[in-house]
């Protein structure tokens, strides 16, 4: 009983303090970093809409594996399993979750109108801990980053060092 209480306390405190959690839904090839809000004993996520984070492999009634990192050191603190439930837009649970998520959402282009957009175009999910935590792995689990169109890895243009040197001389 004491071990269960300690595990639950660890999951809650670590998840509350972390800005990102790594989530791998059932059938997803890899875990994905997602921003979240901790509300009423569960992780709340918003995504799968234009301009929002993708939520691959997370389906209503499914399960997920959540890994929480340390906010200051970035290392893995705990990995726990969760049941996934989709909150119906406009419900009391949805409104409470969205109120928490709205405060955590950074750089939203539509400001106060984002909750209306979330209700029309996005999914709000609740990941409730099942109580099971996984043992920390022995070795490193480093993996290459997932492919994205946002990556721009090109060589520095040949003229750039000269242009920067001219700017310094003018100052």
mmCIF file of N, CA, C and O in Angstrom, residues 102 108-120:
data_model
loop_
_atom_site.group_PDB
_atom_site.id
_atom_site.type_symbol
_atom_site.label_atom_id
_atom_site.label_comp_id
_atom_site.label_asym_id
_atom_site.label_seq_id
_atom_site.Cartn_x
_atom_site.Cartn_y
_atom_site.Cartn_z
ATOM 1 N N UNK A 102 -5.373 26.337 -21.498
ATOM 2 C CA UNK A 102 -5.262 27.684 -22.058
ATOM 3 C C UNK A 102 -4.146 28.471 -21.390
ATOM 4 O O UNK A 102 -3.415 29.208 -22.046
ATOM 5 N N UNK A 108 -0.056 31.268 -28.987
ATOM 6 C CA UNK A 108 -1.247 30.980 -29.781
ATOM 7 C C UNK A 108 -1.560 32.183 -30.651
ATOM 8 O O UNK A 108 -1.645 33.311 -30.166
ATOM 9 N N UNK A 109 -1.735 31.953 -31.932
ATOM 10 C CA UNK A 109 -1.972 33.047 -32.877
ATOM 11 C C UNK A 109 -3.336 33.694 -32.671
ATOM 12 O O UNK A 109 -3.504 34.884 -32.928
ATOM 13 N N UNK A 110 -4.316 32.924 -32.209
ATOM 14 C CA UNK A 110 -5.666 33.456 -32.104
ATOM 15 C C UNK A 110 -6.070 33.861 -30.686
ATOM 16 O O UNK A 110 -7.236 34.184 -30.447
ATOM 17 N N UNK A 111 -5.164 33.879 -29.745
ATOM 18 C CA UNK A 111 -5.411 34.379 -28.391
ATOM 19 C C UNK A 111 -6.634 33.777 -27.721
ATOM 20 O O UNK A 111 -6.736 32.570 -27.562
ATOM 21 N N UNK A 112 -7.566 34.628 -27.321
ATOM 22 C CA UNK A 112 -8.755 34.176 -26.592
ATOM 23 C C UNK A 112 -9.675 33.307 -27.447
ATOM 24 O O UNK A 112 -10.477 32.553 -26.919
ATOM 25 N N UNK A 113 -9.590 33.397 -28.756
ATOM 26 C CA UNK A 113 -10.454 32.604 -29.643
ATOM 27 C C UNK A 113 -9.987 31.161 -29.780
ATOM 28 O O UNK A 113 -10.654 30.361 -30.415
ATOM 29 N N UNK A 114 -8.839 30.827 -29.177
ATOM 30 C CA UNK A 114 -8.302 29.480 -29.361
ATOM 31 C C UNK A 114 -9.202 28.401 -28.772
ATOM 32 O O UNK A 114 -9.281 27.307 -29.300
ATOM 33 N N UNK A 115 -9.916 28.676 -27.688
ATOM 34 C CA UNK A 115 -10.791 27.649 -27.122
ATOM 35 C C UNK A 115 -11.931 27.306 -28.072
ATOM 36 O O UNK A 115 -12.327 26.143 -28.154
ATOM 37 N N UNK A 116 -12.444 28.273 -28.793
ATOM 38 C CA UNK A 116 -13.467 28.001 -29.805
ATOM 39 C C UNK A 116 -12.908 27.146 -30.933
ATOM 40 O O UNK A 116 -13.573 26.224 -31.416
ATOM 41 N N UNK A 117 -11.674 27.446 -31.345
ATOM 42 C CA UNK A 117 -11.023 26.644 -32.386
ATOM 43 C C UNK A 117 -10.771 25.231 -31.893
ATOM 44 O O UNK A 117 -10.973 24.262 -32.616
ATOM 45 N N UNK A 118 -10.365 25.097 -30.627
ATOM 46 C CA UNK A 118 -10.143 23.769 -30.069
ATOM 47 C C UNK A 118 -11.431 22.953 -30.084
ATOM 48 O O UNK A 118 -11.410 21.769 -30.368
ATOM 49 N N UNK A 119 -12.556 23.585 -29.774
ATOM 50 C CA UNK A 119 -13.819 22.835 -29.744
ATOM 51 C C UNK A 119 -14.243 22.393 -31.135
ATOM 52 O O UNK A 119 -14.869 21.342 -31.293
ATOM 53 N N UNK A 120 -13.909 23.177 -32.159
ATOM 54 C CA UNK A 120 -14.292 22.838 -33.538
ATOM 55 C C UNK A 120 -13.321 21.878 -34.219
ATOM 56 O O UNK A 120 -13.742 20.986 -34.944
#
